[in-house]
Short mmCIF file of C-alpha atoms in Angstrom, two decimals:
data_model
loop_
_atom_site.label_atom_id
_atom_site.label_comp_id
_atom_site.label_asym_id
_atom_site.label_seq_id
_atom_site.Cartn_x
_atom_site.Cartn_y
_atom_site.Cartn_z
CA MET A 223 184.95 91.74 130.39
CA PHE A 224 185.32 89.40 126.92
CA MET A 225 185.53 90.34 123.47
CA LEU A 226 183.00 89.07 120.63
CA LYS A 227 183.75 89.23 116.96
CA ILE A 228 180.83 90.81 115.67
CA VAL A 229 179.16 90.81 111.81
CA PHE A 230 176.97 93.40 111.85
CA MET A 231 174.28 93.24 109.28
CA GLY A 232 171.80 96.50 108.76
CA THR A 233 171.07 99.52 106.56
CA PRO A 234 169.41 102.50 107.51
CA ASP A 235 169.84 105.22 110.27
CA PHE A 236 167.80 102.78 112.92
CA ALA A 237 170.91 100.40 112.28
CA ALA A 238 174.05 103.08 112.34
CA ALA A 239 172.66 103.93 115.94
CA PRO A 240 173.39 100.70 117.22
CA LEU A 241 176.53 99.76 115.14
CA ARG A 242 178.11 102.98 116.22
CA LYS A 243 177.64 101.92 119.88
CA LEU A 244 179.25 98.49 118.99
CA LEU A 245 182.40 100.32 117.31
CA ALA A 246 182.89 102.22 120.69
CA SER A 247 182.67 98.99 122.81
CA GLU A 248 185.25 96.38 123.59
CA HIS A 249 183.93 94.09 120.86
CA ARG A 250 185.32 94.01 117.60
CA VAL A 251 183.26 94.63 114.40
CA THR A 252 184.95 92.39 111.56
CA ALA A 253 182.44 92.73 108.94
CA VAL A 254 179.33 94.66 107.69
CA TYR A 255 176.74 93.44 105.31
CA THR A 256 174.30 96.15 103.95
CA ARG A 257 172.08 97.24 100.99
CA ALA A 258 173.87 98.29 97.67
CA PRO A 259 174.09 101.96 97.05
CA LYS A 260 170.53 103.09 95.28
CA PRO A 261 170.49 106.38 92.87
CA LYS A 262 169.22 109.18 94.60
CA GLY A 263 168.11 112.61 93.56
CA ARG A 264 167.59 114.43 90.36
CA GLY A 265 171.01 113.34 89.34
CA GLN A 266 170.56 109.58 90.42
CA VAL A 267 173.90 109.59 92.24
CA LEU A 268 174.61 106.55 93.84
CA GLN A 269 174.40 106.79 97.59
CA LYS A 270 175.56 104.59 100.15
CA SER A 271 173.60 103.43 103.45
CA PRO A 272 174.39 105.06 106.44
CA VAL A 273 175.66 101.75 107.88
CA HIS A 274 177.84 101.37 104.80
CA GLU A 275 179.19 105.09 105.14
CA LEU A 276 180.06 104.17 109.10
CA ALA A 277 181.83 100.92 108.40
CA GLU A 278 183.80 102.41 105.68
CA ALA A 279 184.93 105.19 108.02
CA HIS A 280 186.33 102.51 110.44
CA ASN A 281 188.21 100.49 107.65
CA ILE A 282 185.66 97.63 108.07
CA PRO A 283 185.04 95.00 105.02
CA VAL A 284 181.40 95.81 103.82
CA TYR A 285 179.58 93.39 101.64
CA THR A 286 176.44 94.61 99.37
CA PRO A 287 175.07 91.15 98.24
CA LYS A 288 171.61 91.67 96.32
CA SER A 289 170.21 88.33 98.06
CA LEU A 290 171.61 85.48 100.31
CA LYS A 291 168.58 83.35 99.72
CA ARG A 292 169.67 81.12 97.29
CA ASP A 293 173.15 81.88 96.58
CA GLU A 294 175.44 78.88 98.10
CA LYS A 295 178.84 80.90 97.52
CA LEU A 296 177.72 83.86 99.24
CA GLN A 297 176.40 81.69 102.35
CA GLU A 298 179.61 79.89 102.16
CA GLU A 299 181.36 83.22 102.49
CA PHE A 300 179.43 84.43 105.35
CA ALA A 301 180.08 81.14 107.29
CA ASN A 302 183.80 81.41 106.57
CA LEU A 303 184.07 85.01 108.43
CA ASP A 304 185.75 85.37 111.69
CA MET A 305 182.80 85.82 113.87
CA ASP A 306 181.32 84.94 117.28
CA ILE A 307 177.92 86.38 116.56
CA ALA A 308 175.94 88.14 114.19
CA VAL A 309 173.88 91.42 114.87
CA VAL A 310 170.80 92.20 112.51
CA ALA A 311 169.17 95.51 112.47
CA ALA A 312 166.74 96.70 109.64
CA TYR A 313 169.20 94.89 107.23
CA GLY A 314 166.35 94.67 104.36
CA LEU A 315 167.17 90.91 103.22
CA ILE A 316 166.13 87.48 104.09
CA LEU A 317 168.44 85.37 106.12
CA PRO A 318 168.35 81.35 105.02
CA LYS A 319 169.13 78.75 107.75
CA ARG A 320 172.47 78.31 106.89
CA VAL A 321 173.46 82.05 107.27
CA LEU A 322 171.37 81.93 110.95
CA GLU A 323 173.14 78.71 112.05
CA ALA A 324 176.90 80.10 111.04
CA PRO A 325 177.75 82.05 114.04
CA ARG A 326 178.69 80.64 117.28
CA PHE A 327 176.05 82.42 119.03
CA GLY A 328 173.64 82.69 115.84
CA CYS A 329 172.10 85.78 114.85
CA LEU A 330 170.58 88.53 117.19
CA ASN A 331 168.01 91.04 115.77
CA ILE A 332 167.19 94.61 117.07
CA HIS A 333 163.34 95.11 116.19
CA ALA A 334 161.54 98.43 117.03
CA SER A 335 158.88 96.88 118.97
CA LEU A 336 157.48 95.14 122.22
CA LEU A 337 157.17 91.75 120.71
CA PRO A 338 155.05 89.87 119.66
CA ASP A 339 153.30 93.31 118.89
CA TRP A 340 154.05 94.56 115.70
CA ARG A 341 156.14 91.94 113.99
CA GLY A 342 157.00 93.10 110.22
CA ALA A 343 158.34 96.11 108.35
CA ALA A 344 156.82 98.83 110.01
CA PRO A 345 156.35 98.56 113.94
CA ILE A 346 157.48 102.34 114.49
CA GLN A 347 154.57 103.79 112.79
CA TYR A 348 151.90 100.92 113.74
CA ALA A 349 152.61 101.81 117.40
CA ILE A 350 151.72 105.42 116.71
CA TRP A 351 148.98 104.85 114.54
CA LYS A 352 146.91 102.55 116.53
CA GLY A 353 147.03 104.80 119.56
CA ASP A 354 149.70 102.62 121.58
CA THR A 355 150.82 104.48 124.68
CA LYS A 356 154.40 102.80 124.87
CA SER A 357 156.66 101.23 122.05
CA GLY A 358 160.24 99.89 122.75
CA VAL A 359 162.79 97.35 121.25
CA THR A 360 162.81 93.48 121.58
CA ILE A 361 166.67 91.90 121.29
CA MET A 362 165.73 88.40 119.95
CA GLN A 363 167.26 85.48 118.50
CA MET A 364 166.95 84.90 114.89
CA ASP A 365 165.06 82.10 113.30
CA GLU A 366 163.51 81.53 109.57
CA GLY A 367 160.48 83.36 110.67
CA LEU A 368 159.46 86.90 110.29
CA ASP A 369 160.31 88.56 113.87
CA THR A 370 159.26 84.72 115.58
CA GLY A 371 162.41 84.22 117.32
CA ALA A 372 162.84 83.87 121.19
CA MET A 373 163.17 86.90 123.26
CA LEU A 374 166.03 88.11 125.13
CA LEU A 375 165.87 91.47 126.34
CA LYS A 376 163.38 94.31 125.78
CA GLY A 377 163.35 98.05 126.38
CA GLU A 378 160.11 100.39 126.70
CA VAL A 379 160.11 103.59 125.31
CA PRO A 380 156.81 106.03 126.29
CA ILE A 381 154.65 107.21 123.24
CA THR A 382 153.32 110.85 124.02
CA LEU A 383 150.45 113.03 121.99
CA ASP A 384 153.82 114.81 120.65
CA THR A 385 155.44 111.56 119.29
CA THR A 386 156.14 111.47 115.67
CA ALA A 387 157.57 108.46 113.60
CA GLN A 388 160.92 109.95 113.47
CA THR A 389 161.36 110.89 116.96
CA LEU A 390 160.17 107.26 118.16
CA HIS A 391 162.68 106.08 115.51
CA ASP A 392 165.34 108.25 117.04
CA ALA A 393 164.58 107.12 120.61
CA LEU A 394 164.50 103.12 119.65
CA ALA A 395 167.53 103.50 117.81
CA GLU A 396 169.34 104.51 120.85
CA THR A 397 167.60 102.17 123.04
CA GLY A 398 168.56 99.42 120.73
CA GLY A 399 172.30 100.39 120.81
CA ASP A 400 172.08 99.96 124.55
CA LEU A 401 170.26 97.09 124.88
CA LEU A 402 172.38 95.30 122.47
CA LEU A 403 175.46 95.78 124.33
CA GLU A 404 173.68 94.65 127.63
CA THR A 405 172.50 91.52 125.98
CA LEU A 406 176.28 91.00 124.48
CA LYS A 407 177.40 91.20 128.32
CA HIS A 408 175.28 87.91 128.70
CA VAL A 409 175.57 85.88 125.72
CA GLU A 410 179.18 83.96 126.05
CA VAL A 411 178.09 83.00 129.89
CA GLY A 412 174.54 82.13 129.05
CA THR A 413 172.74 84.15 131.82
CA LEU A 414 169.73 85.31 129.47
CA LYS A 415 166.95 82.95 129.37
CA PRO A 416 165.15 83.30 125.62
CA GLU A 417 161.29 83.49 125.86
CA LYS A 418 159.31 82.06 123.23
CA GLN A 419 156.70 84.42 121.63
CA ASP A 420 153.04 84.01 122.04
CA ASP A 421 152.22 83.97 118.22
CA ALA A 422 148.34 83.91 118.96
CA ALA A 423 148.98 87.45 120.57
CA SER A 424 151.09 89.01 118.04
CA THR A 425 149.77 91.82 115.59
CA PHE A 426 151.46 92.56 112.27
CA ALA A 427 152.71 95.67 111.00
CA PRO A 428 153.10 95.65 106.79
CA MET A 429 155.00 97.88 104.69
CA LEU A 430 153.85 101.29 104.48
CA THR A 431 152.39 103.10 100.98
CA LYS A 432 151.62 106.14 99.91
CA GLU A 433 147.89 105.39 99.88
CA ASP A 434 147.90 104.77 103.67
CA GLY A 435 148.69 108.73 103.85
CA LYS A 436 145.40 109.97 102.63
CA ILE A 437 143.21 111.18 105.74
CA ASP A 438 139.37 110.14 106.26
CA TRP A 439 137.78 112.48 108.03
CA ALA A 440 134.90 110.66 109.14
CA LYS A 441 137.40 108.83 111.64
CA PRO A 442 137.63 110.28 115.00
CA ALA A 443 139.91 113.12 115.69
CA ALA A 444 142.05 111.11 117.92
CA GLU A 445 142.50 108.40 115.23
CA ILE A 446 143.68 111.46 112.71
CA ASP A 447 145.71 112.74 114.98
CA CYS A 448 147.37 109.24 115.53
CA GLN A 449 147.92 109.09 111.62
CA VAL A 450 149.35 112.35 111.23
CA ARG A 451 151.88 111.75 113.67
CA ALA A 452 152.59 108.31 112.68
CA LEU A 453 152.92 108.70 108.86
CA ASN A 454 155.36 111.57 109.63
CA PRO A 455 157.93 112.33 107.64
CA TRP A 456 157.08 109.20 105.39
CA PRO A 457 154.89 108.63 103.36
CA GLY A 458 152.99 111.49 105.12
CA THR A 459 149.54 112.64 105.32
CA TYR A 460 147.37 114.32 103.19
CA THR A 461 144.07 115.75 101.88
CA TYR A 462 142.09 117.26 98.76
CA LYS A 463 140.19 120.64 98.74
CA ARG A 464 137.12 120.49 96.61
CA ASP A 465 139.20 121.46 93.67
CA GLY A 466 141.35 118.87 93.85
CA LYS A 467 144.37 120.20 94.87
CA ARG A 468 146.18 118.14 97.45
CA LEU A 469 147.20 119.71 100.69
CA LYS A 470 149.86 117.87 102.99
CA ILE A 471 149.11 117.80 106.58
CA LEU A 472 152.09 117.87 108.54
CA LYS A 473 150.75 118.69 112.28
CA GLY A 474 147.81 119.17 114.11
CA HIS A 475 146.12 118.74 117.64
CA VAL A 476 142.62 117.52 119.14
CA GLU A 477 140.45 120.02 120.44
CA ASN A 478 137.08 119.47 121.73
CA GLY A 479 136.89 116.12 119.67
CA ARG A 480 137.76 117.79 116.62
CA TYR A 481 141.04 117.45 114.80
CA ILE A 482 142.58 120.92 114.43
CA ILE A 483 145.36 121.30 111.62
CA ASP A 484 148.36 123.17 112.50
CA LEU A 485 150.72 122.75 109.71
CA LEU A 486 149.84 122.12 106.22
CA GLN A 487 151.75 122.22 102.59
CA PRO A 488 150.26 122.59 99.41
CA ASP A 489 151.81 120.89 96.55
CA GLY A 490 154.80 122.83 95.35
CA SER A 491 154.74 125.45 98.33
CA LYS A 492 156.58 125.45 101.67
CA PRO A 493 154.99 124.32 104.59
CA MET A 494 152.53 126.94 106.29
CA ALA A 495 150.72 127.32 109.48
CA TRP A 496 146.97 127.22 108.96
CA LYS A 497 146.41 130.86 109.92
CA ASP A 498 148.89 131.91 107.11
CA ALA A 499 147.04 129.31 104.86
CA LEU A 500 144.03 131.48 105.37
CA ASN A 501 145.42 134.67 104.91
CA GLY A 502 146.85 133.64 102.03
CA LYS A 503 143.35 132.29 100.99
CA ILE A 504 144.77 128.96 100.27
CA VAL A 505 141.98 127.38 102.64
CA THR A 506 138.92 129.15 104.41
CA GLU A 507 137.40 129.09 107.76
CA GLY A 508 135.10 126.02 107.86
CA GLU A 509 136.46 124.67 104.52
CA GLU A 510 135.81 120.93 104.14
CA PHE A 511 138.32 118.48 102.79
CA THR A 512 138.06 114.98 100.70
#
């Protein structure tokens, strides 16, 4: 089995999973690009990304540019790295043409959807929110478009009535790592045939906002259930009592065409079961929310 020299570009937990599998493989990760540390918590302490911490634990050089788009020196620095291929997973920066074309075998992207479905920033959440029965990972050859490159391999993951964004995220991260290693087996010998995406069949998953979490109780119960599961844990779903107090809706189910709340969280309180909220007079039976 041949060894590829790889530059890995990614930031969150979704990217750390395939990086971990690369590090355990016969391939060699020569450098890692990730987003710069960000201040977090009350103390605003700078926190490194999961990918950053994993790379440092394996003594891999880490680069944290704010942008690669217009800085020719940074682009040249990337092009001069010791690499055969670059692997990108939820990196968070746009890659210019010079970067995309620098590696001998180009740049591969691990995208968390079955392209051309759900191009964009929130494919995991939108697959659940819109009622899809399956999701998956696509390994694609990157071009200058937004998730528009030729597809190399796909792997499916089912979506059930218990699936949340968190559980699907974790399953797709593991699938992505396995699919990446399978793709790399074929790279040097050229046994994968790139498949062009059908742009006319594409759907878009834009970045989520907190406002996406407000529940519209006029919607069908099944749609509300999909929304609650899709936006768990972030940005989360919520509603308002008639007195203006906000309730986070953490979990529920559909019963006889109605959405039944199982777990909720009043602002400033811990999560609680619906029956406990009733007993504590936080909500009342038959209460309508806005």
